[in-house]
Amino acid sequence: MESRREKNPMTEGESDGLIAARRIQRLSLHLSPSLTPSPSLPLVQTETCSARSKKLDVNGEALPLYMRGKHIDIQEKIFDFFNSRPDLQTPIEISKDDHRELCMNQLIGLVREAGVRPFRYVADDPEKYFAIMEAVGSVDMSLGIKMGVQYSLWGGSVINLGTKKHRDKYFDGIDNLDYTGCFAMTELHHGSNVQGLQTTATFDPLKDEFVIDTPNDGAIKWWIGNAAVHGKFATVFARLILPTHDSKGVSDMGVHAFIVPIRDMKTHQTLPGVEIQDCGHKVGLSGVDNGALRFRSVRIPRDNLLNRFGDVSRDGTYTSSLPTINKRFGATLGELVGGRVGLAYASVGVLKISATIAIRYSLLRQQFGPPKQPEVSILDYQSQQHKLMPMLASTYAYHFATVYLVEKYSEMKKTHDEQLVADVHALSAGLKSYVTSYTAKALSVCREACGGHGYAAVNRFGSLRNDHDIFQTFEGDNTVLLQQVAADLLKRYKEKFQGGTLTVTWSYLRESMNTYLSQPNPVTARWEGEDHLRDPKFQLDAFRYRTSRLLQNVAARLQKHSKTLGGFGAWNRCLNHLLTLAESHIETVILAKFIEAVKNCPDPSAKAALKLACDLYALDRIWKDIGTYRNVDYVAPNKAKVCFLV
C-alpha cells in the first residue's frame, strides 16, 4: 500500500537496514502467514479510522433525502425503468455503431415508454431537468449527453433564442423526438472564440431567404452531436450578412442562430447542399454520433432566423432591441449558459459514482495486518484515507455548490434580472471549470485506489474517465472559462472602487477588500485550538482573505505590466496568477455554500456528519495552500501543524 515513505513516530531513529528487514518480513508474512515474526523487529501498529473521534450514527434516510431533495421520485422512476429493461442497458463490450443505436433507443424508451419528457422542464423547471440529466447520465453518460444535445442545446436554442412562432412550430416535435436536432456552433478553426465563426448566412431579398455557406475548410462545423446519424435539423450559428446600398455592398451583423434542416423528414437522406461526415471514433462517449457539417448555398426561409435578439424584415431591414453586435452576442450566449450549468452538475454526478465505488471497495478490501491477526481494511491505512476522504468531502461540497448554481439559474430564467444573469454566467463558468477538472483527476485516483481490480472494465472507472474527459473542453475550455471568472472579478474590483455595486456571489469582496487586505489579526491567526480550526467563520475568513489578496496583487501587477506590454501582453504575463485567483474565488463560493447547507440541515445526525465533511474540505484546502498563509503570517507555524493533524 505504501507509495512513498511516511514519517512514523515508531520508526524514527531506526536504521534503514532495520526498516527494510521489517518490511520484507511483513511481505513474507503476507505470502506465508505461518511464519513467525522475529521478536527483535518492532511491529507497526494500526489505528482504525474512528480511533480519534466519537463514532457518528447517521440517519440513513434523512441524509439522502436532504441531499437529493424534491426530485427523488423522478430519478427513481428512471432507475426503475432501465432496471426493468435489460435490452436498454449498455453492455461492457459494444461497437461504436451499435452503441449509437442503443443510445438513441434508450432516449426513445425514456421519452415514449417511461413517459419522462425532459424538454418540458428545460425552460419552466430547470432544477427538475438537471435531476433527470443526473439520473440518465448514471445509466450511460453517452445517453446523458445525447439527451442534453437534443433538449438543452438544440431544443434550448429554439425556445431561448427564437420567438413564439418557433416554439409553436417545433416544440412538440423536439419533445417527442420526431424533430431530432443538432447544435452547430463549433467550427474546425474556431471553438472557444465564437465571435470568430466564419459560416455565413446571406439574406436574399428577392426570394426572402437566407443562404447558408461554409466559405472554407476551417469553417466546417465540427464535433456536432447528433449530426453523424440521427439529426434532422441543426441550429447553425453563422454571420448574418445583409445587402446594403453603399460602396461595401454588404453589412456583417455578427453571429446569429438559424434553423437549418439537414435530412429529409421521411427518407432521412441528406438534403441538397448539405454535406455530412462522421467524426469517427473518439476517446469516450461512443454512443454520441458526432459529425461534421458543410453547407453549399443551402437556402432556408427568412422565418428560420431565431430572432429574439435581432430580426430581418421582408425588405432586408435589420432591427434589434440591443444596440451593438457585442450586446447581441452577449445576450445570445447568456441564453445558452444552461449547458455549462448542466455539465457542472453532471460532473458532480460522475464524482459521486466514482467516489462511492472506490470507498466501498476500500472498506471491503483487506490487505496486511498485525501478525497472527486478521488483515485490515485498506481504508484503515492513512495513505488510503488521504486519497479518498478529502475527495468524499469535496463531493459533498461540489454537490451543494452546483445545487445552488441550478437554483440561481432557475431564478434567472424566471426573472431575467441583468445582475443575476451576469452572476450566473461567471459562476457557471467557474464551477464548470473547477469541478470538471477535479473530477477528471479524481477518476484516476479512484482507479489507482482500487488496485488491479480498478482496472477491470466492469468496475466502470475506465468508461467513466474516458466519457468524462471531454467535460473539460466542451461548453468552454476550462482554462478559458477561468479567465472569464478572473476578468469578472477584476471588473467588480474596479467598480467597487468607483462606487459600484457587487452581485450576490461577489458581495463578500466588499468586506474582505476593506478588512482582510490589512495585516491579519495576530490573535485570530495564532489561536491554535482544534475548535478554532473547525470554526466555519475562521475557515471562510481564511478563504476570503486569500482571494482578496490575490485579487489586489494581480490588479497591481496588471497595471504595472500594461504600461510596457499593453493589455494583452500584461494579461498573458499574469495568466497563472489570474487562474489561481479564479480558482480561489470558486473555492470560496463552494465553502460558503457548504457551510450554509450544514447550517440548514434539519436532521441532527446528518448535520453532524456534514459538519465533519465540511471541516475536512476547508482544512484540506488550507493545508494544500499553507505556503500562502505562512508567507503572510496569516497562520502561525503551530497552527499550521494542528491544521494538518486535525
XYZ file of C-alpha atoms in Angstrom:
646
model
C 0.000 0.000 0.000
C 2.870 2.385 0.569
C 3.711 4.524 -2.411
C 6.144 6.696 -0.501
C 7.811 6.645 2.891
C 5.741 8.454 5.511
C 7.081 9.637 8.833
C 6.056 7.300 11.626
C 6.928 8.005 15.262
C 7.593 4.316 15.769
C 10.242 4.160 13.032
C 12.128 7.423 13.615
C 15.679 6.661 14.638
C 15.710 3.167 13.129
C 18.411 2.246 10.666
C 17.500 1.777 7.014
C 18.502 -1.886 7.348
C 16.104 -2.492 10.220
C 13.238 -0.780 8.393
C 13.924 -2.784 5.230
C 14.128 -6.048 7.183
C 10.834 -5.391 8.871
C 9.094 -4.564 5.580
C 10.483 -7.687 3.910
C 9.259 -9.782 6.823
C 5.795 -8.196 6.625
C 5.588 -9.140 2.955
C 6.762 -12.656 3.799
C 4.065 -12.957 6.455
C 1.519 -11.874 3.879
C 2.664 -14.579 1.461
C 3.283 -17.245 4.159
C 1.159 -16.496 7.251
C 2.543 -19.493 9.082
C 5.926 -17.799 9.506
C 6.552 -16.373 12.975
C 7.998 -12.872 13.245
C 11.344 -12.198 14.869
C 10.851 -10.610 18.309
C 13.741 -8.243 17.582
C 11.732 -6.403 14.919
C 9.263 -3.834 16.245
C 5.760 -4.170 14.841
C 3.916 -1.404 13.052
C 0.711 -0.533 14.868
C -2.523 0.253 13.042
C -5.360 2.507 14.041
C -8.926 2.390 12.807
C -10.465 5.382 11.074
C -12.572 6.245 14.101
C -9.912 5.858 16.753
C -9.533 9.599 17.346
C -13.140 10.643 17.193
C -16.503 9.566 18.504
C -18.446 7.359 16.136
C -21.404 9.002 14.407
C -24.670 7.177 13.860
C -26.104 8.840 10.768
C -29.767 8.620 9.832
C -29.619 6.618 6.604
C -32.863 8.095 5.304
C -32.534 11.717 6.384
C -29.177 12.420 4.707
C -30.112 11.086 1.218
C -33.443 12.899 1.444
C -31.674 16.162 2.275
C -29.117 15.641 -0.477
C -31.453 14.632 -3.286
C -34.264 16.996 -2.383
C -37.639 17.091 -4.062
C -36.752 15.223 -7.248
C -36.093 11.765 -5.822
C -39.289 10.369 -7.359
C -38.431 11.235 -10.969
C -34.898 9.857 -10.545
C -36.202 6.602 -9.042
C -38.684 6.323 -11.916
C -35.775 6.496 -14.373
C -33.737 3.901 -12.461
C -36.730 1.544 -12.234
C -37.387 1.841 -15.964
C -33.863 0.949 -17.028
C -33.566 -1.803 -14.417
C -36.698 -3.353 -15.908
C -35.274 -3.196 -19.438
C -32.082 -5.272 -19.770
C -32.218 -4.699 -23.536
C -31.622 -0.970 -22.928
C -28.657 -1.440 -20.588
C -25.249 -0.710 -22.112
C -23.001 -3.797 -22.235
C -19.292 -3.564 -21.468
C -18.290 -4.588 -24.970
C -20.164 -2.757 -27.724
C -19.160 -1.328 -31.091
C -19.406 2.357 -31.924
C -22.301 1.904 -34.332
C -24.237 -0.397 -32.004
C -23.690 1.979 -29.091
C -25.096 4.878 -31.117
C -28.237 2.948 -31.979
C -28.636 1.727 -28.406
C -28.231 5.277 -27.117
C -30.975 6.516 -29.447
C -33.236 3.637 -28.395
C -32.554 4.418 -24.738
C -33.672 8.013 -25.290
C -36.776 6.911 -27.203
C -37.624 4.434 -24.444
C -37.196 7.081 -21.753
C -39.464 9.556 -23.545
C -42.077 7.399 -25.244
C -42.289 4.379 -22.935
C -41.329 5.631 -19.482
C -43.144 8.897 -20.131
C -40.294 11.108 -18.928
C -40.403 14.307 -21.009
C -37.256 16.318 -20.200
C -37.919 19.108 -22.720
C -40.940 20.309 -20.772
C -38.662 21.254 -17.904
C -35.795 22.920 -19.809
C -37.333 26.382 -19.538
C -40.041 26.011 -16.895
C -38.348 23.834 -14.238
C -34.574 23.592 -14.827
C -33.986 22.007 -11.407
C -36.100 19.007 -12.406
C -34.438 18.856 -15.821
C -30.966 18.646 -14.302
C -32.154 15.980 -11.829
C -33.316 13.923 -14.828
C -29.973 14.504 -16.549
C -28.061 13.292 -13.469
C -30.080 10.072 -13.311
C -29.858 9.444 -17.054
C -26.110 10.106 -17.059
C -25.579 7.499 -14.350
C -27.214 4.915 -16.643
C -24.925 5.776 -19.562
C -23.026 9.027 -19.891
C -23.496 8.934 -23.668
C -27.243 8.915 -23.076
C -26.957 11.925 -20.769
C -25.007 13.878 -23.393
C -27.318 12.854 -26.229
C -30.309 13.964 -24.179
C -28.539 17.255 -23.492
C -27.841 17.815 -27.195
C -31.478 17.143 -28.119
C -33.200 19.118 -25.397
C -30.797 21.602 -23.812
C -28.784 22.595 -26.906
C -30.957 22.036 -29.982
C -34.273 22.445 -28.177
C -32.960 25.091 -25.805
C -31.645 27.221 -28.667
C -35.071 27.155 -30.355
C -37.060 28.236 -27.288
C -34.430 30.599 -25.839
C -33.186 32.320 -28.996
C -36.382 32.081 -31.031
C -39.820 33.587 -30.537
C -43.379 32.279 -30.235
C -43.579 31.231 -33.885
C -40.594 28.932 -33.433
C -41.888 27.457 -30.184
C -45.293 26.791 -31.751
C -43.779 25.107 -34.788
C -41.027 22.999 -33.227
C -41.774 22.362 -29.533
C -43.875 19.197 -29.843
C -41.579 17.615 -32.433
C -38.491 18.257 -30.312
C -40.294 16.996 -27.212
C -41.422 13.662 -28.719
C -38.195 13.120 -30.726
C -39.801 13.492 -34.158
C -37.523 16.511 -34.675
C -34.098 15.255 -33.657
C -31.536 18.003 -33.917
C -28.030 19.364 -33.510
C -26.315 22.431 -32.124
C -23.894 23.573 -34.823
C -21.679 26.216 -33.250
C -18.110 24.875 -33.145
C -16.043 25.064 -36.334
C -12.839 23.330 -37.259
C -10.824 26.530 -36.740
C -12.963 28.191 -34.062
C -14.113 26.658 -30.795
C -13.806 28.981 -27.821
C -13.705 32.118 -30.000
C -17.345 32.079 -31.087
C -17.208 35.633 -32.425
C -14.613 34.410 -34.921
C -17.000 31.959 -36.623
C -16.827 32.074 -40.431
C -20.015 30.335 -41.627
C -22.244 32.903 -43.347
C -25.998 33.418 -43.676
C -26.567 35.931 -46.502
C -30.037 37.394 -46.941
C -31.534 37.228 -50.451
C -34.325 39.866 -50.549
C -35.568 38.664 -53.931
C -36.516 35.216 -52.621
C -36.952 36.178 -48.960
C -34.409 33.532 -47.941
C -31.079 33.155 -46.190
C -28.268 31.372 -47.993
C -26.060 29.331 -45.649
C -22.468 28.867 -46.803
C -19.278 27.303 -45.490
C -16.652 29.592 -47.069
C -13.593 27.396 -46.389
C -12.487 24.160 -44.755
C -11.797 25.930 -41.453
C -15.471 26.915 -41.252
C -16.780 23.321 -41.364
C -18.972 22.697 -38.329
C -17.072 20.126 -36.270
C -17.821 17.756 -33.388
C -21.554 18.328 -33.822
C -23.507 15.884 -31.652
C -26.431 14.060 -33.340
C -25.132 15.123 -36.776
C -23.470 11.916 -37.990
C -26.541 9.652 -37.800
C -29.724 10.856 -36.133
C -30.160 14.621 -36.543
C -32.788 16.059 -38.889
C -32.270 19.740 -38.020
C -29.399 21.921 -36.865
C -29.256 25.251 -35.099
C -26.454 26.790 -37.145
C -24.520 29.763 -35.812
C -23.431 31.964 -38.694
C -22.549 35.538 -39.533
C -25.645 37.402 -40.697
C -24.793 39.209 -43.950
C -27.213 41.839 -45.265
C -27.037 43.614 -48.648
C -26.543 47.374 -48.493
C -26.684 50.211 -50.972
C -23.301 51.720 -50.102
C -19.855 51.085 -51.549
C -19.313 47.995 -49.353
C -22.329 46.206 -50.776
C -22.918 44.108 -47.653
C -23.026 44.540 -43.890
C -21.892 41.947 -41.326
C -24.362 41.989 -38.406
C -22.446 39.454 -36.313
C -23.177 35.873 -35.254
C -26.844 34.791 -35.244
C -28.606 31.426 -34.985
C -30.621 29.776 -37.776
C -32.702 26.603 -38.019
C -31.362 24.559 -40.932
C -32.932 21.228 -41.994
C -30.144 18.744 -42.783
C -32.039 15.492 -43.535
C -35.323 14.635 -45.218
C -38.087 14.046 -42.665
C -39.371 10.933 -44.479
C -36.335 9.300 -46.090
C -33.692 10.599 -43.637
C -31.458 11.288 -46.644
C -29.082 14.253 -46.531
C -30.680 17.330 -48.108
C -29.188 19.067 -51.185
C -26.270 21.367 -50.407
C -25.639 19.740 -47.032
C -22.560 17.537 -46.609
C -22.275 15.366 -43.501
C -19.201 13.445 -42.403
C -18.741 11.181 -39.402
C -16.108 12.343 -36.907
C -15.401 8.673 -36.206
C -14.060 7.011 -33.084
C -13.493 9.144 -30.001
C -11.751 8.582 -26.662
C -15.164 8.244 -24.998
C -18.899 8.910 -25.422
C -19.055 6.424 -28.281
C -22.853 6.446 -28.097
C -22.961 10.067 -29.301
C -22.830 10.439 -33.107
C -20.566 13.447 -33.614
C -20.315 14.686 -37.160
C -19.076 17.485 -39.409
C -21.415 19.723 -41.427
C -20.633 21.678 -44.583
C -23.131 23.925 -46.345
C -23.028 24.830 -50.023
C -25.593 27.564 -50.756
C -28.284 25.973 -48.608
C -31.430 28.100 -48.720
C -33.765 28.484 -45.745
C -36.852 30.694 -45.197
C -36.376 34.064 -43.503
C -38.526 32.800 -40.612
C -35.783 30.279 -39.754
C -33.732 33.071 -38.202
C -34.019 32.689 -34.420
C -34.975 36.303 -33.963
C -35.345 37.019 -30.265
C -32.408 39.446 -30.229
C -32.338 40.536 -33.849
C -34.673 40.299 -36.852
C -34.704 40.956 -40.593
C -37.801 42.303 -42.322
C -39.044 41.358 -45.787
C -37.165 44.288 -47.341
C -33.909 43.376 -45.573
C -34.101 45.923 -42.766
C -32.398 44.795 -39.570
C -33.964 45.578 -36.173
C -32.887 44.765 -32.624
C -33.665 45.917 -29.123
C -29.924 45.723 -28.410
C -27.774 48.477 -29.908
C -24.492 46.739 -30.716
C -23.095 43.473 -32.066
C -21.362 42.804 -28.749
C -24.581 43.337 -26.781
C -26.476 40.957 -29.056
C -23.696 38.395 -28.909
C -23.576 38.572 -25.117
C -27.343 38.159 -24.854
C -27.238 35.159 -27.187
C -24.518 33.358 -25.235
C -26.204 34.291 -21.969
C -29.243 32.262 -23.000
C -27.016 29.246 -23.648
C -25.365 29.180 -20.229
C -27.578 26.236 -19.239
C -25.125 23.906 -20.955
C -22.372 24.878 -18.532
C -24.729 24.592 -15.591
C -25.657 21.094 -16.707
C -22.054 19.989 -17.168
C -21.029 21.175 -13.699
C -23.996 19.357 -12.177
C -23.403 16.197 -14.243
C -19.699 16.165 -13.368
C -20.579 16.011 -9.673
C -22.776 13.026 -10.513
C -19.754 11.258 -12.038
C -17.692 12.121 -8.967
C -20.382 10.643 -6.708
C -20.322 7.362 -8.635
C -16.531 7.004 -8.719
C -16.002 8.009 -5.075
C -18.727 5.592 -3.953
C -17.170 2.691 -5.863
C -13.655 3.400 -4.544
C -14.695 3.932 -0.914
C -16.946 0.868 -0.770
C -14.174 -1.240 -2.271
C -11.654 0.150 0.216
C -13.928 -0.757 3.134
C -14.245 -4.357 1.962
C -10.755 -4.997 0.590
C -8.314 -6.240 3.226
C -4.523 -6.294 2.944
C -1.798 -6.918 5.547
C -2.200 -6.544 9.283
C -0.532 -7.430 12.619
C 0.987 -10.943 12.802
C -1.481 -13.746 13.557
C -4.392 -11.323 13.327
C -6.944 -10.725 10.544
C -5.945 -8.432 7.699
C -7.221 -4.892 7.961
C -9.404 -2.888 5.614
C -7.276 -0.811 3.263
C -9.343 2.231 4.218
C -7.742 1.970 7.680
C -4.401 2.924 6.125
C -3.689 6.623 6.426
C -2.460 6.840 2.830
C -5.787 5.484 1.532
C -7.698 7.874 3.757
C -5.679 10.797 2.385
C -6.619 9.732 -1.144
C -10.326 9.233 -0.613
C -11.636 11.119 2.409
C -10.875 14.655 1.155
C -12.422 13.519 -2.140
C -15.575 12.439 -0.311
C -15.732 15.802 1.451
C -15.216 17.578 -1.869
C -18.039 15.577 -3.439
C -20.468 16.845 -0.813
C -19.103 20.378 -1.224
C -19.499 20.370 -5.003
C -22.980 18.887 -4.717
C -24.248 21.786 -2.628
C -22.424 24.348 -4.780
C -23.918 23.045 -8.026
C -27.378 22.763 -6.464
C -27.020 26.454 -5.595
C -25.941 27.171 -9.177
C -29.011 25.370 -10.553
C -31.258 27.332 -8.182
C -29.738 30.648 -9.299
C -30.049 29.602 -12.940
C -33.731 28.741 -12.408
C -34.290 32.118 -10.776
C -32.510 33.815 -13.673
C -34.763 32.087 -16.210
C -37.845 33.341 -14.374
C -36.769 36.914 -13.647
C -34.295 37.731 -16.469
C -32.633 40.074 -13.984
C -29.484 41.510 -15.617
C -27.456 41.408 -12.407
C -28.384 37.778 -11.881
C -27.582 36.922 -15.499
C -24.044 38.243 -15.040
C -23.672 36.411 -11.745
C -24.842 33.071 -13.165
C -22.655 33.474 -16.251
C -19.460 33.872 -14.208
C -20.428 31.338 -11.536
C -21.321 28.662 -14.098
C -18.030 29.254 -15.922
C -16.067 28.903 -12.691
C -17.885 25.866 -11.302
C -17.921 24.046 -14.636
C -14.177 24.547 -14.993
C -13.243 23.800 -11.385
C -15.493 20.784 -10.821
C -14.814 19.033 -14.135
C -11.046 19.439 -13.689
C -11.255 17.998 -10.179
C -13.435 15.071 -11.255
C -11.088 14.201 -14.125
C -8.172 13.882 -11.680
C -10.303 12.123 -9.049
C -11.270 9.374 -11.502
C -7.622 8.367 -11.866
C -7.131 8.483 -8.091
C -10.158 6.228 -7.587
C -8.912 3.736 -10.159
C -5.479 3.590 -8.516
C -7.026 3.314 -5.041
C -8.752 0.107 -6.146
C -5.543 -1.503 -7.370
C -5.756 -4.121 -10.103
C -9.481 -4.610 -9.650
C -9.999 -0.958 -10.557
C -8.614 -1.762 -14.000
C -11.440 -4.179 -14.800
C -13.901 -2.605 -17.230
C -16.860 -3.897 -15.240
C -15.910 -1.555 -12.383
C -16.558 1.453 -14.662
C -13.529 3.646 -13.923
C -12.222 3.350 -17.490
C -15.513 4.239 -19.156
C -16.266 6.992 -16.644
C -12.819 8.509 -17.121
C -12.978 8.382 -20.919
C -16.549 9.645 -21.153
C -15.991 12.463 -18.669
C -12.664 13.663 -20.049
C -14.245 15.900 -22.701
C -16.210 17.730 -19.992
C -13.065 19.810 -19.545
C -13.336 21.076 -23.112
C -16.871 21.365 -24.432
C -19.169 24.195 -23.380
C -15.973 26.200 -22.938
C -12.343 25.183 -22.417
C -11.641 25.168 -18.690
C -8.651 27.493 -18.876
C -10.627 29.985 -20.945
C -13.570 29.838 -18.522
C -11.344 30.522 -15.523
C -10.040 33.598 -17.309
C -13.639 34.799 -17.686
C -14.056 34.451 -13.919
C -10.836 36.367 -13.285
C -11.864 39.102 -15.718
C -15.205 39.460 -13.969
C -13.528 39.669 -10.564
C -11.250 42.442 -11.827
C -14.250 44.253 -13.264
C -16.043 44.064 -9.908
C -12.866 45.169 -8.145
C -12.671 48.255 -10.341
C -16.384 49.004 -9.930
C -16.107 48.704 -6.165
C -13.553 51.462 -6.003
C -15.691 53.568 -8.335
C -18.679 53.282 -6.032
C -20.457 50.487 -7.918
C -22.406 47.564 -6.500
C -21.376 43.925 -6.326
C -23.502 40.968 -7.411
C -24.700 38.442 -4.853
C -21.928 35.868 -5.245
C -19.249 38.532 -5.287
C -20.566 40.553 -2.353
C -18.085 39.129 0.150
C -15.351 41.082 -1.618
C -16.835 44.320 -0.338
C -15.998 43.395 3.231
C -12.851 41.440 2.511
C -11.224 44.180 0.464
C -11.850 46.602 3.303
C -10.587 44.394 6.128
C -8.657 41.320 5.029
C -6.166 43.227 2.911
C -4.777 44.879 6.019
C -2.354 42.924 8.200
C -4.070 39.785 9.520
C -5.237 39.876 13.109
C -2.369 38.201 15.024
C -4.660 36.961 17.793
C -7.018 35.250 15.354
C -4.155 33.922 13.287
C -2.404 32.347 16.270
C -5.271 30.683 18.056
C -4.176 27.062 17.955
C -7.125 25.116 19.377
C -8.833 22.454 17.300
C -12.207 24.100 17.945
C -10.973 27.299 16.320
C -9.811 25.436 13.236
C -13.257 23.841 12.990
C -14.961 27.219 13.319
C -16.670 27.961 9.967
C -16.000 31.672 10.411
C -12.242 31.073 10.641
C -12.378 28.774 7.601
C -14.379 31.153 5.437
C -12.323 34.156 6.546
C -9.157 32.318 5.511
C -10.559 31.527 2.065
C -11.786 35.089 1.570
C -8.516 36.571 2.734
C -6.586 34.518 0.177
C -8.916 35.527 -2.673
C -8.865 39.198 -1.751
C -5.097 39.295 -1.507
C -4.702 37.518 -4.842
C -7.128 39.987 -6.411
C -5.352 43.041 -5.074
C -1.926 41.726 -6.094
C -2.872 40.710 -9.625
C -4.632 44.047 -10.201
C -1.412 45.828 -9.259
C 0.680 43.550 -11.491
C -1.604 44.073 -14.474
C -1.444 47.825 -14.054
C 2.347 47.699 -13.877
C 2.905 45.420 -16.898
C 0.293 47.057 -19.124
C 2.484 50.164 -19.306
C 5.189 48.261 -21.184
C 3.434 45.199 -22.619
C -0.017 46.514 -23.397
C -3.250 44.941 -22.187
C -2.894 41.582 -23.961
C 0.764 41.164 -23.036
C 0.147 42.098 -19.399
C -2.714 39.578 -19.178
C -0.512 36.836 -20.600
C 2.335 37.742 -18.223
C -0.039 37.384 -15.246
C -2.068 34.450 -16.608
C -1.140 31.821 -13.996
C -1.791 34.357 -11.250
C -5.212 35.063 -12.773
C -6.096 31.358 -12.944
C -5.123 30.918 -9.292
C -7.320 33.890 -8.387
C -10.311 32.385 -10.206
C -9.864 29.001 -8.537
C -9.521 30.644 -5.126
C -12.748 32.567 -5.643
C -14.642 29.445 -6.719
C -13.335 27.531 -3.690
C -14.592 30.365 -1.505
C -18.069 30.176 -3.028
C -18.090 26.385 -2.652
C -17.144 26.569 1.030
C -19.736 29.267 1.723
C -22.476 27.101 0.180
C -21.276 24.018 2.106
C -21.344 25.897 5.420
C -24.819 27.160 4.581
C -26.010 23.635 3.717
C -24.703 22.282 7.030
C -26.485 25.039 8.906
C -29.788 24.321 7.128
C -29.753 20.527 7.540
C -32.761 19.620 9.723
C -31.609 16.187 10.967
C -29.031 16.372 13.829
C -27.121 13.218 12.865
C -26.928 14.169 9.195
C -25.912 17.677 10.185
C -23.063 16.347 12.352
C -21.794 14.159 9.514
C -21.923 17.025 7.032
C -20.085 19.275 9.501
C -17.201 16.790 9.636
C -17.088 16.669 5.842
C -17.197 20.466 5.646
C -14.316 20.788 8.129
C -12.281 18.295 6.142
C -12.937 20.125 2.870
C -11.935 23.502 4.340
C -8.854 22.360 6.258
C -7.617 20.198 3.389
C -7.712 23.234 1.083
C -5.995 25.437 3.651
C -3.293 22.831 4.176
C -2.692 22.430 0.436
C -2.061 26.170 0.173
C -0.408 26.553 3.571
C 2.565 28.302 1.984
C 0.365 31.247 1.012
C -0.917 31.642 4.572
C 2.524 31.228 6.121
C 4.136 33.722 3.728
C 1.939 36.499 5.073
C 1.918 35.078 8.614
C -1.842 34.534 8.453
C -1.432 31.105 10.057
C 1.249 30.636 12.698
C 3.564 27.570 12.476
C 1.975 25.700 15.378
C -1.478 26.353 13.941
C -0.370 25.015 10.565
C 0.753 21.814 12.290
C -2.577 21.455 14.084
C -4.379 22.018 10.772
C -2.520 19.033 9.317
C -3.267 16.795 12.311
C -6.959 17.603 12.741
